[in-house]
GROMACS .gro file of C-alpha atoms in nm:
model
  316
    1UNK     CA    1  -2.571   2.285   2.902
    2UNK     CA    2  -2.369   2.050   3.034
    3UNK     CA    3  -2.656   1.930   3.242
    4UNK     CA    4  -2.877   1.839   2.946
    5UNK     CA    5  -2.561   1.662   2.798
    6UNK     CA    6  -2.523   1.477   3.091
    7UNK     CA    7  -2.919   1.364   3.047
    8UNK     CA    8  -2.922   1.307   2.683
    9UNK     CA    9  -2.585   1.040   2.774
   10UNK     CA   10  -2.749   0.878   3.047
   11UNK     CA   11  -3.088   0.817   2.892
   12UNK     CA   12  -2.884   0.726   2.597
   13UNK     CA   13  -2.706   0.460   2.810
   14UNK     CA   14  -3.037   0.325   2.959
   15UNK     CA   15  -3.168   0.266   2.670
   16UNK     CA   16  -2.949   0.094   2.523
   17UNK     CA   17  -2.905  -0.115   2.848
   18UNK     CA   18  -3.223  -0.255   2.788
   19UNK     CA   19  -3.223  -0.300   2.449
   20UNK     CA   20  -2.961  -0.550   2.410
   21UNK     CA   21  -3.117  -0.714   2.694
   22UNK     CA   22  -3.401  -0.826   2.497
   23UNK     CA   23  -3.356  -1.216   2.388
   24UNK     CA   24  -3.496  -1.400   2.137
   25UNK     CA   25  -3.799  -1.601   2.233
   26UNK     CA   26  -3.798  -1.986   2.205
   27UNK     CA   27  -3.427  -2.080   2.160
   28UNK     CA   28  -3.474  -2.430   2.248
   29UNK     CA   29  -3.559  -2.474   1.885
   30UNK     CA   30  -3.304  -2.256   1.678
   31UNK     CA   31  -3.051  -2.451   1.535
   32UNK     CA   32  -2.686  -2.348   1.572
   33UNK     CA   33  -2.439  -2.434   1.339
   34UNK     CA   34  -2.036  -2.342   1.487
   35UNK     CA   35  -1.698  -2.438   1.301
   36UNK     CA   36  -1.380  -2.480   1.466
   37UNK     CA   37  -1.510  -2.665   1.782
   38UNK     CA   38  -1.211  -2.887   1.855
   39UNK     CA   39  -1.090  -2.650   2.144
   40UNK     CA   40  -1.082  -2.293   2.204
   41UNK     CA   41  -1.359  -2.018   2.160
   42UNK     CA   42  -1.543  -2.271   1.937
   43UNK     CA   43  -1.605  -2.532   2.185
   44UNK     CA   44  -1.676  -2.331   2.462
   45UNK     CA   45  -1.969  -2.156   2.273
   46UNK     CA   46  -2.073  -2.497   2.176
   47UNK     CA   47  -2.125  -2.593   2.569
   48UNK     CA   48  -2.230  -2.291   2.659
   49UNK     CA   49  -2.537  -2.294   2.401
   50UNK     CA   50  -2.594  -2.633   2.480
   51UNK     CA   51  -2.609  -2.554   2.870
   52UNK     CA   52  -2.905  -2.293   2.763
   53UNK     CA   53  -3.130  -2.546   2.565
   54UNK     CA   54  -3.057  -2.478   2.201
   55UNK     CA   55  -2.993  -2.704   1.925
   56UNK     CA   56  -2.600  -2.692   1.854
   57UNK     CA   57  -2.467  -2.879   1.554
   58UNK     CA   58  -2.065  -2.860   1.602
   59UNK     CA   59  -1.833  -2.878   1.361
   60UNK     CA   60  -1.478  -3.038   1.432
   61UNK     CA   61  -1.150  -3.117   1.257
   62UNK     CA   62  -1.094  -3.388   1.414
   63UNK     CA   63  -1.313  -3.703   1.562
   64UNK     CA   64  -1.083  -3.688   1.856
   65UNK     CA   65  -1.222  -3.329   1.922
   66UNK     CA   66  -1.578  -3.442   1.823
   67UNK     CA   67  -1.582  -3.700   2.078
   68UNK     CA   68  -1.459  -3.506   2.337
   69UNK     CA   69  -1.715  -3.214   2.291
   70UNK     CA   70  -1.956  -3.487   2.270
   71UNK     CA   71  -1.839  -3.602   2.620
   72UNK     CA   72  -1.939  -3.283   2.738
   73UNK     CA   73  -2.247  -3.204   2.686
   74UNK     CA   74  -2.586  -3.302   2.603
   75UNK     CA   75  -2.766  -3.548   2.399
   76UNK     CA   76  -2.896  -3.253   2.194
   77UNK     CA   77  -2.568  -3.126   2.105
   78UNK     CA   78  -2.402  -3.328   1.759
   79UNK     CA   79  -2.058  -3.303   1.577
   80UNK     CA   80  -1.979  -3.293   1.235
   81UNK     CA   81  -1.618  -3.379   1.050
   82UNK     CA   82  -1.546  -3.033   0.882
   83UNK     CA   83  -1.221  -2.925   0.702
   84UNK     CA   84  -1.315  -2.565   0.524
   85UNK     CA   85  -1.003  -2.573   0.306
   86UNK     CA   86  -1.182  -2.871   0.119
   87UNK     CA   87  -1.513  -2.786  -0.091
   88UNK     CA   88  -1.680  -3.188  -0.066
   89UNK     CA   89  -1.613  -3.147   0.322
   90UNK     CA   90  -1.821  -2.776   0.359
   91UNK     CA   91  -2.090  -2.945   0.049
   92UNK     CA   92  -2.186  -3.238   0.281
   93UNK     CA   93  -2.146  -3.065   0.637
   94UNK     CA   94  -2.444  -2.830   0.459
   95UNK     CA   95  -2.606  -3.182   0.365
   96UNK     CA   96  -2.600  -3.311   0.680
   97UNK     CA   97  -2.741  -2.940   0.855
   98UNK     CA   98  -3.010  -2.958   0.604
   99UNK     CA   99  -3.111  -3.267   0.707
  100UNK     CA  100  -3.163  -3.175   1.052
  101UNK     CA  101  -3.283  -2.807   1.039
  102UNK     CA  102  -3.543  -2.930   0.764
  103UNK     CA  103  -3.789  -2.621   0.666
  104UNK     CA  104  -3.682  -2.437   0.962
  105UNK     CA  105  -3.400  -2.325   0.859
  106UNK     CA  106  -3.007  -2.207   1.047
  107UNK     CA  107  -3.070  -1.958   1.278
  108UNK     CA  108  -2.697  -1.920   1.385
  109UNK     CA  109  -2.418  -2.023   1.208
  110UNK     CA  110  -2.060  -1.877   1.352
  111UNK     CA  111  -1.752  -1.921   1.153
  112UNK     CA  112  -1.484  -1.954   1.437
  113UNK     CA  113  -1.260  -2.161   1.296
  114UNK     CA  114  -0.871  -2.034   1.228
  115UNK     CA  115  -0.501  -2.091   1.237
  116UNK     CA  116  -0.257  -1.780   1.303
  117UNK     CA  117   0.092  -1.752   1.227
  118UNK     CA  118   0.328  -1.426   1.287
  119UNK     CA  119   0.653  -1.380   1.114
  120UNK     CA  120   0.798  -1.113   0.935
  121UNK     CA  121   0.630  -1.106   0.532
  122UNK     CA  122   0.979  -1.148   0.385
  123UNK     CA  123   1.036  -1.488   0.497
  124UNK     CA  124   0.730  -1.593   0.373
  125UNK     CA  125   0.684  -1.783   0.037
  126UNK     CA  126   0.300  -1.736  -0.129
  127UNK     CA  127   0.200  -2.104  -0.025
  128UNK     CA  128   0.236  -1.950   0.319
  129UNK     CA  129  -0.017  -1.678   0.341
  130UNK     CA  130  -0.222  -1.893   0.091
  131UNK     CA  131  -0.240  -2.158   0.383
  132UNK     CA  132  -0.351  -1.889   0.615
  133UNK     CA  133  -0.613  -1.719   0.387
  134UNK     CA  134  -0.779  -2.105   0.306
  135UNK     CA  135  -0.868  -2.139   0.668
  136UNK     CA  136  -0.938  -1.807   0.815
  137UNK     CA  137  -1.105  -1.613   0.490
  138UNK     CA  138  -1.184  -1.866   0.156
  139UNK     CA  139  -1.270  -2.105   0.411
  140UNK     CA  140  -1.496  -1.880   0.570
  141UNK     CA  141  -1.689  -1.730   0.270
  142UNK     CA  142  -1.729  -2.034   0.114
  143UNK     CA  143  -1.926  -2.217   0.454
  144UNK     CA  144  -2.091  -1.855   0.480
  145UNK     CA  145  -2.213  -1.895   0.076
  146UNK     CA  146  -2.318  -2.285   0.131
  147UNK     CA  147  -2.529  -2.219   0.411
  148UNK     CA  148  -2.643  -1.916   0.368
  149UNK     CA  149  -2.987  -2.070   0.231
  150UNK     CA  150  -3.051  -2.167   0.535
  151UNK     CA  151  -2.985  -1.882   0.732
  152UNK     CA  152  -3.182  -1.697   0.505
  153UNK     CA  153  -3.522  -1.941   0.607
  154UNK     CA  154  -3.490  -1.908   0.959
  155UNK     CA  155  -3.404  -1.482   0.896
  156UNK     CA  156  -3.142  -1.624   1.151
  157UNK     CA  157  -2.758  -1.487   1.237
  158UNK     CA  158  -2.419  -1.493   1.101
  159UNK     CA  159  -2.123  -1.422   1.346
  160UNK     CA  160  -1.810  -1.423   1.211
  161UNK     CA  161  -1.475  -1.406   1.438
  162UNK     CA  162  -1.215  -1.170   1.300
  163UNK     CA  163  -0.946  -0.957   1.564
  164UNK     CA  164  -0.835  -0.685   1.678
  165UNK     CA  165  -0.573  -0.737   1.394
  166UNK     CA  166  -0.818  -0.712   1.156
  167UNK     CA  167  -0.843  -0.340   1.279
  168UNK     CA  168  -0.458  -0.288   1.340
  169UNK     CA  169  -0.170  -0.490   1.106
  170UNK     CA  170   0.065  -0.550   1.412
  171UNK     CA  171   0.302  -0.775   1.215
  172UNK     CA  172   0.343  -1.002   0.877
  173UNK     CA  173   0.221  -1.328   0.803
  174UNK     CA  174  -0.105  -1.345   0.643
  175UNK     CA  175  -0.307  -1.352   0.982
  176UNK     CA  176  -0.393  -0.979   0.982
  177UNK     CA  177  -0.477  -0.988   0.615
  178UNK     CA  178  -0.711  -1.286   0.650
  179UNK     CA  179  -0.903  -1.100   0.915
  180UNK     CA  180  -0.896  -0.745   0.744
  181UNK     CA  181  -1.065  -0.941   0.481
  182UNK     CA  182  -1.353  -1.120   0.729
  183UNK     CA  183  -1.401  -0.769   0.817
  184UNK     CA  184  -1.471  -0.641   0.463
  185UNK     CA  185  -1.670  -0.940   0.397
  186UNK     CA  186  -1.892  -0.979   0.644
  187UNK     CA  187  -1.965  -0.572   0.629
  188UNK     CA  188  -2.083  -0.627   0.235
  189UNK     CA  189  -2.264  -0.911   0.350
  190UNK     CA  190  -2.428  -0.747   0.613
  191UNK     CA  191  -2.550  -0.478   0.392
  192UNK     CA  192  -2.678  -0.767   0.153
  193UNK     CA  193  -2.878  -0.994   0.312
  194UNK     CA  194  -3.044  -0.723   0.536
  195UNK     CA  195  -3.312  -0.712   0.331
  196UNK     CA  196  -3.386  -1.058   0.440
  197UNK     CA  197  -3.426  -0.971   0.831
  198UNK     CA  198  -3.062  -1.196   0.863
  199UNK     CA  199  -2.825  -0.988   1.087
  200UNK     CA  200  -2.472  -1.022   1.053
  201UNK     CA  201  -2.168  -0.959   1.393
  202UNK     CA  202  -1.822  -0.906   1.398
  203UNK     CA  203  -1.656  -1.073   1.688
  204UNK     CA  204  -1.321  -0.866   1.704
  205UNK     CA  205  -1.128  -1.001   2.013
  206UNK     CA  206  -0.780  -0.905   2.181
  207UNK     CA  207  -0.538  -1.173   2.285
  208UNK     CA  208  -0.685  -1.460   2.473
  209UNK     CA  209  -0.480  -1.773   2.558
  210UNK     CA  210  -0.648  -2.068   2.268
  211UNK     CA  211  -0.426  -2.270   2.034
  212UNK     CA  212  -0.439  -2.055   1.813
  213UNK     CA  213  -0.223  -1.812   2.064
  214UNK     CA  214  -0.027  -2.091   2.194
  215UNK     CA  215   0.307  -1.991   2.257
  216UNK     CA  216   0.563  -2.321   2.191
  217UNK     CA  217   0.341  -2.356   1.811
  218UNK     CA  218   0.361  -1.993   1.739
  219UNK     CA  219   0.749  -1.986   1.809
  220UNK     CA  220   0.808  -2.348   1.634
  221UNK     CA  221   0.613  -2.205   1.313
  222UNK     CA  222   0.846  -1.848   1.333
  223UNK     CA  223   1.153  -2.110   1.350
  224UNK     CA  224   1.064  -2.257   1.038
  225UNK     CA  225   0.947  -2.008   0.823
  226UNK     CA  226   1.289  -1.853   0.919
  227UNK     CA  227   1.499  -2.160   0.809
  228UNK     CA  228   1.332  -2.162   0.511
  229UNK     CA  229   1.446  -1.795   0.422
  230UNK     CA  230   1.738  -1.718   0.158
  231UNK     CA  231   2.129  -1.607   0.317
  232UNK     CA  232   2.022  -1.274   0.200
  233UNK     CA  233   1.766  -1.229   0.364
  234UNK     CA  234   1.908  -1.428   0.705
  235UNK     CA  235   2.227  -1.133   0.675
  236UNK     CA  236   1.972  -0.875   0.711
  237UNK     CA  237   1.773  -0.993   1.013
  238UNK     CA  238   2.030  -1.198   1.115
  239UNK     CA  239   1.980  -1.464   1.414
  240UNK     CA  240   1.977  -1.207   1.733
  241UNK     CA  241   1.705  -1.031   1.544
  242UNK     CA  242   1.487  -1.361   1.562
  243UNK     CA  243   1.565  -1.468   1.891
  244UNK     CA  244   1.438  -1.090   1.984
  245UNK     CA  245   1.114  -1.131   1.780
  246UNK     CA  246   1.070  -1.436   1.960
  247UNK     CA  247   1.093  -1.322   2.276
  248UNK     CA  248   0.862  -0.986   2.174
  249UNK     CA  249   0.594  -1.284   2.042
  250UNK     CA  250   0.621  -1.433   2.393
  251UNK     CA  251   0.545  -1.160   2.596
  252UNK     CA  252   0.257  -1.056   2.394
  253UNK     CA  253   0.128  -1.414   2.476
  254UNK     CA  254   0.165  -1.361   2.826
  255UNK     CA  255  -0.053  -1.076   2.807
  256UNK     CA  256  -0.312  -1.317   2.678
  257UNK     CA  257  -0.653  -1.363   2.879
  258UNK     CA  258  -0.735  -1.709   3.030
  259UNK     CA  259  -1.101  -1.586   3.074
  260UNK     CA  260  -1.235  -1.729   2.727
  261UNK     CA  261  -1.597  -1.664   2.844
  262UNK     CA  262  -1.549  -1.272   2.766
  263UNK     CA  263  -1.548  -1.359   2.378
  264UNK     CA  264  -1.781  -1.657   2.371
  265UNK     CA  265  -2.063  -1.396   2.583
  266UNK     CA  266  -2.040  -1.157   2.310
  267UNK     CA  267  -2.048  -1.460   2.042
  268UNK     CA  268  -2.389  -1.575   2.253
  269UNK     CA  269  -2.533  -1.199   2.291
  270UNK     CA  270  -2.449  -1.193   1.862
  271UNK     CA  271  -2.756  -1.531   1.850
  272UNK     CA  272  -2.967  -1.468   2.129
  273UNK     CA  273  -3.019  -1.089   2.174
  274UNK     CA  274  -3.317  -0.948   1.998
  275UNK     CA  275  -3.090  -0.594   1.893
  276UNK     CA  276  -2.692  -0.763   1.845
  277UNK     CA  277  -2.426  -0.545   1.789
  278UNK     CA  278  -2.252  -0.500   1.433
  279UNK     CA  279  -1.926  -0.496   1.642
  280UNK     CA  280  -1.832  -0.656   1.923
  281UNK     CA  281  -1.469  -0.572   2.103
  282UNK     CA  282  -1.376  -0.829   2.345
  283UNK     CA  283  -1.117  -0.767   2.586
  284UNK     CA  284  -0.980  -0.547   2.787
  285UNK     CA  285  -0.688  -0.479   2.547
  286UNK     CA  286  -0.954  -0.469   2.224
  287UNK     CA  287  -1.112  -0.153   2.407
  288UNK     CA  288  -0.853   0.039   2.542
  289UNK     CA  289  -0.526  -0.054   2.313
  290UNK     CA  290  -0.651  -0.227   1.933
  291UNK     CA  291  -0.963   0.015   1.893
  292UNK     CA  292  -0.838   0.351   1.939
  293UNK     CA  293  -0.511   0.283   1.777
  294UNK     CA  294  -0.719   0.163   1.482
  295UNK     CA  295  -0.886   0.547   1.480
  296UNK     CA  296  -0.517   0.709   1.454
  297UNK     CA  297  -0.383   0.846   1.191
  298UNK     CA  298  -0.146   0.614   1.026
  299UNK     CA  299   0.110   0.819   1.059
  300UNK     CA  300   0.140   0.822   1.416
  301UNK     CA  301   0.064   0.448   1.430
  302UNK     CA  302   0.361   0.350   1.218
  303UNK     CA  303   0.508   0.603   1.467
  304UNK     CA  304   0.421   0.412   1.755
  305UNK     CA  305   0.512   0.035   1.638
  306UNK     CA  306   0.884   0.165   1.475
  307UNK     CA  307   0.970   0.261   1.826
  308UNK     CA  308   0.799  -0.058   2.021
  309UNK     CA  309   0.908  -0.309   1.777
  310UNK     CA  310   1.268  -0.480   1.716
  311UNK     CA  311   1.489  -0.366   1.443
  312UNK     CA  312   1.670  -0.619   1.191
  313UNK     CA  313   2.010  -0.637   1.213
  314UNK     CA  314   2.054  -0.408   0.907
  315UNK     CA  315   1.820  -0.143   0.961
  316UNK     CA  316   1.905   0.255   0.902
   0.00000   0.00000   0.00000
């Protein structure tokens, strides 16, 4: 028995090998749209699709960035000013991609860009997590909805990068709830628009050392939000509680990954490969920590962080 098990696994494993080796034919003339390209897993993807021939249209914040990314690559590759908070910046970045991509239509576009902020959810006002949900989800869905047309032509791809913490709420401060909710979306979507032959990927990865993980701006934004909070609320935390959660936010940034090119290969398997993945798990620590703590019962995971994590200065 445990012979044929052994069979059915490996044959299992085999096939799928090759299957999501099989690439799409003629990507020198798909048309890539990717937001967020200033730095980080946006612009990496950008140069890395430009090194393999396609036709990468990258979106940046900032004309500094832009020029930069420009600087790097190919004459094929061109940037676009894009703020998704602001509805006139996403209506004429879809202008200007409609332009190009004409009746062929988006084949990729990947919604990358994102801020993060961690703090505890009491010291938090609702402008806060509002600023956080604009960029990483609202900001998101509403690109997703503008283009979508066009993806939709070209029976093309959308990837969209949520987290591990949109598996596992690790701590406060709107970050986890903006990427439970790129999860939820992009699963309805996915369900949607596969009638259309458009496939839909979850990029979901651990801790990897971008901006958005650096160190110095996560503990400067912690800082803040915390001088911000009432005397009440500073008795029951009180400031040895902060310094601690400052420290426990440092060493999970040490953990990070420098090796960027683990995400941005699953983000390039998610537009190339013939069969992508629904899911995609990048990192060491997404495999063997985020994902099977996501599969436990909550019970045991609350469990797990109450003894791990620091305790406020007040607590039972």
């Amino acid at each position: 028995m445990w012979l044929y098990l052994v069979s059915l696994v490996g044959l299992w494993t085999l096939l799928r090998f090759f299957r999501e080796r099989q690439v799409v034919s003629h990507l020198q003339d798909k048309y890539v749209f990717i937001t967020g390209c200033d730095s980080g897993f946006g612009n990496l993807l950008a140069r890395q699709l430009d090194r393999r021939g396609m036709r990468v249209m990258a979106a940046c914040l900032t004309e500094k960035g832009a020029e930069e990314l420009r600087n790097k690559t190919s004459d094929r590759l061109e940037t676009v000013i894009l703020d998704v908070t602001k509805t006139e910046s996403i209506v004429a970045a879809t202008q200007w991609v409609k332009e190009r991509v004409g009746n062929r239509g988006l084949w990729g576009l990947v919604n990358n860009a994102g801020i993060c902020v961690f703090a505890i959810n009491e010291w938090l006002k609702k402008q806060d997590f509002a600023n956080i949900l604009d960029v990483n989800l609202l900001g998101m869905i509403e690109v997703t909805l503008s283009m979508l047309p066009l993806v939709r032509k070209a029976r093309g791809r959308v990837v969209n990068i949520s987290s591990s913490m949109g598996r596992v709420s690790l701590c406060g401060g709107g970050y986890s709830i903006s990427k439970y909710g790129v999860e939820a979306f992009s699963d309805s979507l996915r369900r949607e628009i596969s009638y259309f032959g458009v496939k839909v990927a979850i990029i979901e990865p651990g801790g990897f050392r971008t901006n958005v993980a650096n160190y110095e701006r996560l503990s400067h934004s912690i800082e803040k939000l915390w001088d911000q909070t009432s005397l009440e609320v500073k008795e029951v935390y009180d400031k040895n509680f902060l310094d601690s959660y400052i420290k426990s936010i440092k060493s999970l940034a040490n953990t990070c990954s420098d090796d960027l090119s683990v995400v941005t290969d699953c983000m390039e398997h998610a537009l190339t490969a013939c069969h992508p993945r629904t899911r995609y798990s990048a990192g060491w620590d997404a495999k063997l920590f985020y994902l099977p703590l996501s599969y436990m019962p909550t019970f045991l995971i609350d469990a797990i962080l109450y003894w791990i994590s620091v305790k406020p200065a007040q607590a039972l």
